[in-house]
Coordinates of C-alpha atoms in Angstrom, one line a residue:
M858 CA 30.2 60.3 111.8
S859 CA 32.8 62.7 110.3
A860 CA 36.1 63.4 111.9
S861 CA 35.0 66.9 112.7
G862 CA 31.8 65.7 114.3
A863 CA 33.7 63.2 116.4
T864 CA 36.0 65.9 117.5
W865 CA 33.2 68.1 118.7
V866 CA 31.7 65.2 120.6
V867 CA 35.0 64.6 122.4
V868 CA 35.2 68.4 123.2
V869 CA 31.8 68.4 124.7
L870 CA 32.4 65.3 126.7
L871 CA 35.7 66.7 128.0
A872 CA 33.9 70.0 128.9
V873 CA 31.2 68.1 130.8
L874 CA 33.8 66.0 132.7
L875 CA 35.8 69.1 133.5
F876 CA 32.7 71.0 134.8
G877 CA 31.9 68.0 137.0
V878 CA 35.3 67.9 138.5
V879 CA 35.3 71.6 139.2
L880 CA 31.8 71.4 140.8
T881 CA 32.9 68.4 143.0
L882 CA 36.0 70.2 144.2
A883 CA 34.0 73.4 144.9
M884 CA 31.5 71.5 147.0
R885 CA 34.2 69.7 148.9
N886 CA 36.0 73.0 149.5
T887 CA 32.8 74.6 150.7
R888 CA 32.1 71.8 153.2
S889 CA 35.7 71.9 154.4
R890 CA 35.9 75.7 155.0
P891 CA 34.2 76.8 158.2
G892 CA 34.1 80.4 157.2
T893 CA 31.6 79.9 154.5
E894 CA 28.8 79.2 157.0
L895 CA 29.6 82.2 159.2
H896 CA 27.6 84.8 157.2
A897 CA 24.4 84.1 159.0
E898 CA 26.2 84.2 162.3
D899 CA 28.0 87.5 161.7
P900 CA 26.9 90.3 164.1
D901 CA 24.0 92.4 162.6
D902 CA 25.5 95.7 161.7
R903 CA 22.2 97.5 161.6
P904 CA 21.7 100.1 164.4
L905 CA 20.0 98.9 167.5
A906 CA 17.4 100.7 169.7
A907 CA 16.0 99.9 173.1
V908 CA 12.5 100.7 174.3
V909 CA 12.0 101.3 178.0
A910 CA 8.2 101.0 178.3
N911 CA 5.8 101.5 181.1
P912 CA 3.4 98.6 180.6
T913 CA 0.6 100.5 182.4
K914 CA 0.7 103.4 179.9
I915 CA 0.8 101.7 176.5
D916 CA -1.9 100.3 174.2
P917 CA -1.9 96.7 173.0
G918 CA 0.1 96.2 169.9
T919 CA 2.6 99.0 170.7
H920 CA 5.5 96.6 170.9
D921 CA 4.7 95.1 167.4
S922 CA 4.2 98.5 165.7
I923 CA 7.5 99.9 167.1
A924 CA 9.4 96.8 166.1
A925 CA 7.9 96.9 162.6
L926 CA 8.9 100.6 162.2
C927 CA 12.5 99.8 163.3
V928 CA 12.8 97.1 160.7
E929 CA 11.2 99.3 158.0
L930 CA 13.7 102.1 158.7
G931 CA 16.7 99.8 158.5
W932 CA 17.2 99.2 162.3
A933 CA 17.4 95.8 164.0
E934 CA 14.4 94.7 166.1
P935 CA 14.6 96.7 169.3
L936 CA 15.4 95.6 172.8
W937 CA 12.1 95.7 174.8
L938 CA 12.6 96.5 178.5
E939 CA 9.5 97.1 180.7
T940 CA 9.5 99.2 183.8
T941 CA 8.4 97.9 187.2
V942 CA 7.2 99.5 190.4
E943 CA 10.6 98.9 191.9
D944 CA 12.5 100.3 188.9
P945 CA 10.6 102.8 186.8
G946 CA 13.2 102.9 184.1
T947 CA 16.7 103.8 185.3
G948 CA 18.0 100.2 185.6
Q949 CA 16.5 99.2 182.2
A950 CA 18.2 102.2 180.5
Q951 CA 21.5 101.3 182.1
K952 CA 21.2 97.8 180.8
A953 CA 20.5 99.1 177.3
V954 CA 23.6 101.3 177.4
E955 CA 25.7 98.4 178.5
Q956 CA 24.4 96.5 175.4
G957 CA 25.6 99.2 173.1
V958 CA 22.4 100.6 171.8
D959 CA 22.3 103.6 169.6
V960 CA 19.2 105.2 171.1
V961 CA 17.0 104.5 174.1
M962 CA 13.3 105.3 173.6
A963 CA 11.4 106.2 176.8
C964 CA 7.8 105.0 176.2
G965 CA 5.6 106.2 179.0
G966 CA 4.8 109.4 180.9
D967 CA 7.0 112.1 182.4
G968 CA 8.1 109.8 185.2
T969 CA 9.4 107.2 182.7
V970 CA 11.2 109.9 180.7
R971 CA 12.8 111.2 183.9
S972 CA 14.0 107.8 185.1
V973 CA 15.5 107.0 181.7
A974 CA 17.2 110.3 181.5
Q975 CA 18.8 109.7 184.9
A976 CA 20.6 106.7 183.4
L977 CA 21.5 108.3 180.1
A978 CA 22.8 111.7 181.4
G979 CA 26.5 112.0 180.7
T980 CA 26.7 108.8 178.5
G981 CA 26.2 110.5 175.1
V982 CA 23.6 107.9 174.2
A983 CA 20.5 109.7 172.8
M984 CA 17.1 109.5 174.3
G985 CA 14.0 109.3 172.1
L986 CA 10.6 110.3 173.4
L987 CA 7.5 108.1 172.9
P988 CA 4.8 110.0 174.8
A989 CA 2.3 107.8 176.5
G990 CA 1.4 109.7 179.6
T991 CA -1.0 112.5 180.6
G992 CA 1.5 115.5 180.7
N993 CA 4.3 114.6 178.2
L994 CA 5.8 118.1 179.0
L995 CA 9.3 117.6 177.6
A996 CA 7.8 116.2 174.4
R997 CA 5.6 119.2 174.1
T998 CA 8.5 121.6 174.7
L999 CA 10.7 119.9 172.1
G1000 CA 8.0 119.6 169.5
T1001 CA 7.9 115.8 169.6
P1002 CA 4.8 114.3 168.0
L1003 CA 2.4 112.9 170.5
E1004 CA 1.3 110.1 168.1
M1005 CA 3.2 106.9 168.7
D1006 CA 4.3 106.0 165.2
A1007 CA 5.4 109.6 164.4
A1008 CA 7.3 109.9 167.6
T1009 CA 9.1 106.6 166.9
R1010 CA 10.2 107.9 163.5
V1011 CA 11.6 111.0 165.2
A1012 CA 13.5 108.8 167.7
L1013 CA 15.0 106.8 164.9
T1014 CA 15.7 109.4 162.3
G1015 CA 15.6 112.8 164.0
D1016 CA 18.4 115.2 164.9
D1017 CA 20.2 115.3 168.2
R1018 CA 20.0 118.1 170.7
T1019 CA 21.8 118.5 174.0
I1020 CA 19.8 119.8 176.9
D1021 CA 20.3 120.6 180.5
I1022 CA 19.0 118.5 183.4
G1023 CA 18.3 119.4 187.0
R1024 CA 19.8 117.6 190.0
V1025 CA 17.8 117.7 193.2
R1026 CA 18.9 116.8 196.7
V1027 CA 16.1 116.7 199.4
D1028 CA 16.7 117.2 203.1
G1029 CA 20.5 116.6 202.8
A1030 CA 20.2 113.1 201.3
E1031 CA 23.3 111.7 199.6
E1032 CA 21.4 110.8 196.4
E1033 CA 20.6 113.4 193.8
R1034 CA 17.5 112.9 191.6
A1035 CA 17.3 114.1 188.0
F1036 CA 14.5 116.1 186.5
L1037 CA 13.9 117.6 183.0
V1038 CA 11.0 120.0 183.3
M1039 CA 10.2 121.3 186.8
A1040 CA 10.7 120.6 190.5
G1041 CA 8.7 122.4 193.1
T1042 CA 7.1 122.5 196.5
G1043 CA 3.7 123.5 197.7
F1044 CA 0.5 123.8 195.7
D1045 CA 1.6 122.1 192.5
A1046 CA 3.0 119.1 194.4
E1047 CA -0.3 118.8 196.3
V1048 CA -2.2 118.7 193.0
M1049 CA 0.1 116.1 191.6
G1050 CA 0.0 114.0 194.7
N1051 CA -3.8 114.1 195.1
T1052 CA -4.7 113.3 191.5
P1053 CA -5.8 109.7 191.3
E1054 CA -4.4 107.6 188.4
A1055 CA -7.8 106.2 187.7
L1056 CA -9.2 109.8 187.2
K1057 CA -6.2 110.7 184.9
A1058 CA -6.9 107.6 182.8
R1059 CA -10.6 108.5 182.5
V1060 CA -10.5 112.3 181.8
G1061 CA -6.8 113.0 181.0
P1062 CA -5.4 116.4 182.0
L1063 CA -8.8 117.6 183.4
A1064 CA -8.0 115.4 186.4
Y1065 CA -5.4 118.0 187.5
V1066 CA -8.1 120.7 187.3
V1067 CA -10.3 118.8 189.6
S1068 CA -7.5 118.3 192.2
G1069 CA -6.4 121.9 191.8
L1070 CA -9.9 123.2 192.6
R1071 CA -9.8 121.2 195.8
A1072 CA -6.3 122.5 196.8
I1073 CA -6.8 126.1 195.8
R1074 CA -8.0 127.2 199.3
G1075 CA -4.8 126.1 201.0
R1076 CA -2.8 128.5 203.2
R1077 CA 0.5 130.2 202.3
T1078 CA 3.6 129.1 204.1
R1079 CA 6.9 130.7 205.0
V1080 CA 10.0 129.7 203.0
T1081 CA 13.5 131.0 202.4
I1082 CA 15.0 131.0 198.9
R1083 CA 18.7 131.3 198.1
L1084 CA 19.9 131.8 194.5
D1085 CA 23.5 130.8 193.7
D1086 CA 25.7 132.6 196.3
G1087 CA 23.2 135.4 197.0
P1088 CA 21.5 136.2 200.3
E1089 CA 18.5 134.3 201.6
M1090 CA 15.1 135.8 200.6
R1091 CA 12.2 135.3 202.9
R1092 CA 8.8 134.8 201.3
R1093 CA 5.3 133.7 202.0
T1094 CA 4.2 131.4 199.2
R1095 CA 1.8 128.8 197.9
T1096 CA 4.3 127.3 195.5
V1097 CA 7.9 127.7 194.4
L1098 CA 8.8 126.1 191.1
V1099 CA 12.3 125.6 189.6
G1100 CA 12.0 125.1 185.8
N1101 CA 14.2 123.8 183.1
S1102 CA 11.3 124.3 180.8
G1103 CA 8.3 126.6 181.4
T1104 CA 5.7 124.6 179.4
L1105 CA 2.5 123.5 181.1
L1106 CA -0.5 121.5 179.9
G1107 CA -2.9 123.2 177.5
G1108 CA -0.1 125.2 175.9
L1109 CA 0.3 127.5 178.9
V1110 CA 3.7 128.8 179.6
L1111 CA 4.5 129.6 183.3
M1112 CA 8.1 130.6 182.6
P1113 CA 8.2 132.3 179.2
E1114 CA 11.9 132.8 179.1
A1115 CA 12.9 129.3 180.2
E1116 CA 15.2 127.4 177.8
V1117 CA 16.2 123.8 178.1
D1118 CA 19.8 124.5 177.0
D1119 CA 20.8 127.8 178.5
G1120 CA 22.6 126.5 181.6
L1121 CA 20.1 128.3 183.9
F1122 CA 16.9 127.6 185.8
D1123 CA 13.9 129.9 185.8
I1124 CA 12.4 130.1 189.3
V1125 CA 8.9 131.4 190.0
N1126 CA 7.3 132.1 193.3
L1127 CA 3.5 132.2 193.4
A1128 CA 1.9 133.7 196.5
P1129 CA -1.8 134.5 195.7
K1130 CA -4.1 135.1 198.6
G1131 CA -7.6 133.7 198.1
I1132 CA -9.6 133.1 194.9
P1133 CA -9.1 136.7 193.5
G1134 CA -5.3 136.2 193.8
W1135 CA -5.4 133.0 191.9
V1136 CA -7.5 134.6 189.2
A1137 CA -4.9 137.4 188.8
V1138 CA -2.1 134.8 188.7
A1139 CA -3.9 132.8 186.1
A1140 CA -4.4 135.9 183.9
R1141 CA -0.7 136.6 184.2
V1142 CA 0.2 133.1 183.1
I1143 CA -2.1 133.2 180.1
S1144 CA -0.6 136.6 179.0
R1145 CA 2.9 135.0 179.2
R1146 CA 4.3 138.1 180.9
R1147 CA 7.0 137.8 183.6
R1148 CA 5.6 140.9 185.4
G1149 CA 2.2 142.2 186.0
H1150 CA 1.2 140.9 189.5
P1151 CA 2.9 141.5 192.8
R1152 CA 2.2 137.9 193.9
V1153 CA 4.3 136.5 191.0
E1154 CA 8.1 136.7 191.2
H1155 CA 10.6 135.4 188.6
W1156 CA 14.4 134.8 188.9
T1157 CA 17.1 132.9 187.1
A1158 CA 20.0 131.0 188.7
E1159 CA 22.3 128.0 188.4
R1160 CA 21.6 126.8 191.9
V1161 CA 18.6 127.1 194.2
V1162 CA 18.0 126.2 197.8
I1163 CA 14.4 126.3 199.1
T1164 CA 13.8 125.8 202.8
A1165 CA 10.3 125.7 204.2
E1166 CA 9.2 126.5 207.7
D1167 CA 7.2 123.3 207.8
P1168 CA 7.6 120.2 205.5
Q1169 CA 5.9 120.8 202.2
A1170 CA 4.5 118.4 199.5
S1171 CA 7.1 118.3 196.8
Q1172 CA 7.4 116.9 193.2
I1173 CA 9.9 116.4 190.4
D1174 CA 8.5 116.3 186.9
G1175 CA 5.1 115.6 188.3
D1176 CA 6.1 112.7 190.5
P1177 CA 5.3 113.3 194.2
I1178 CA 8.4 112.8 196.4
G1179 CA 6.7 113.3 199.8
D1180 CA 6.9 116.2 202.2
V1181 CA 10.2 118.0 202.1
T1182 CA 11.8 120.7 204.3
E1183 CA 14.8 121.6 202.1
M1184 CA 15.2 121.2 198.4
A1185 CA 18.6 121.9 196.9
V1186 CA 18.7 122.1 193.1
R1187 CA 21.5 122.6 190.6
V1188 CA 21.7 122.6 186.9
D1189 CA 23.8 120.1 184.9
P1190 CA 24.4 121.9 181.6
G1191 CA 24.2 119.9 178.4
A1192 CA 24.1 116.6 180.2
L1193 CA 21.5 114.8 178.0
V1194 CA 21.2 114.1 174.3
V1195 CA 17.6 114.0 173.0
R1196 CA 16.2 113.2 169.6
V1197 CA 14.1 116.0 168.1
P1198 CA 12.3 116.3 164.8
E1199 CA 14.7 116.7 161.9
G1200 CA 15.1 120.3 160.8
S1201 CA 13.0 121.6 163.7
P1202 CA 13.9 124.8 165.5
A1203 CA 14.8 122.6 168.5
A1204 CA 17.3 120.6 166.4
E1205 CA 21.0 121.1 167.0
I1206 CA 23.2 118.8 165.0
L1207 CA 26.0 117.6 167.2
P1208 CA 29.6 117.7 165.8
E1209 CA 31.0 114.4 164.7
S1210 CA 33.5 113.0 167.1

């Protein structure tokens, strides 16, 4: 072997030895540094959502499809919190807020949405709407898709909008209950309370029509209505409704000028007498006019007190709350953040804090 060849052999051997030493030191250093194994334990910096789901309203596989969409859109797998008879969503939403979620998705009917909203109001945490009920009135008002996957995408990627909520105190109780769409006494509450869940599951919104036909022959009752600091107004009525939104099932609009973010309620008093009166009221509702029948009155106010001569069936967002003599309602302006479709007319981008 020539001198030059021997030299290259030595160089190569030295290089191999040097590489081996460096590799050994690196491996020892890796084993001795605790920080090198912390990467897998670092907190996940992906956004986190929670789903408050009514298990009686959702289809099999809903959990898996929502979780898959979250991961697909760059979110962590969501917290899954199911409602119970004892707690229809408020406690679950509070737990989600305490765990620092970025959005709470209410998956169920109007009652689930209302219960989740009660916990989220004033927190700044956004609520997403995953409609799974019969009415889904707030979702319809805000243009949220009624299909589950599309609604989930809106909840994760949509724009934020602040809306008003209503606060209801019944018969002088200390506790106020929240509502998002409507609260009322009389005929509408009778219909809601007398519509069997099994019938709703079988025929959907038509179940309310069946119950309505049964209740339509009821008698009017005497009430007093006080708006803000105004005088008491005495009326005979079949139903008094206080609306944050005027949207009904089937695209009907009972309160055509109601807005979910104007800081005001729209109040309507319906006092039809007999079947002909109801036909006239129905025609007025279909025409979306505020005027046109003497048995339909509209007002706006920030606060409303309805006092009945006798206890009346009452409801908030379609949930019966029993027979009530006095219902005191106030608006809580801009209390709730809701996710709406990106770029929709309902969208209002909130300023960055």
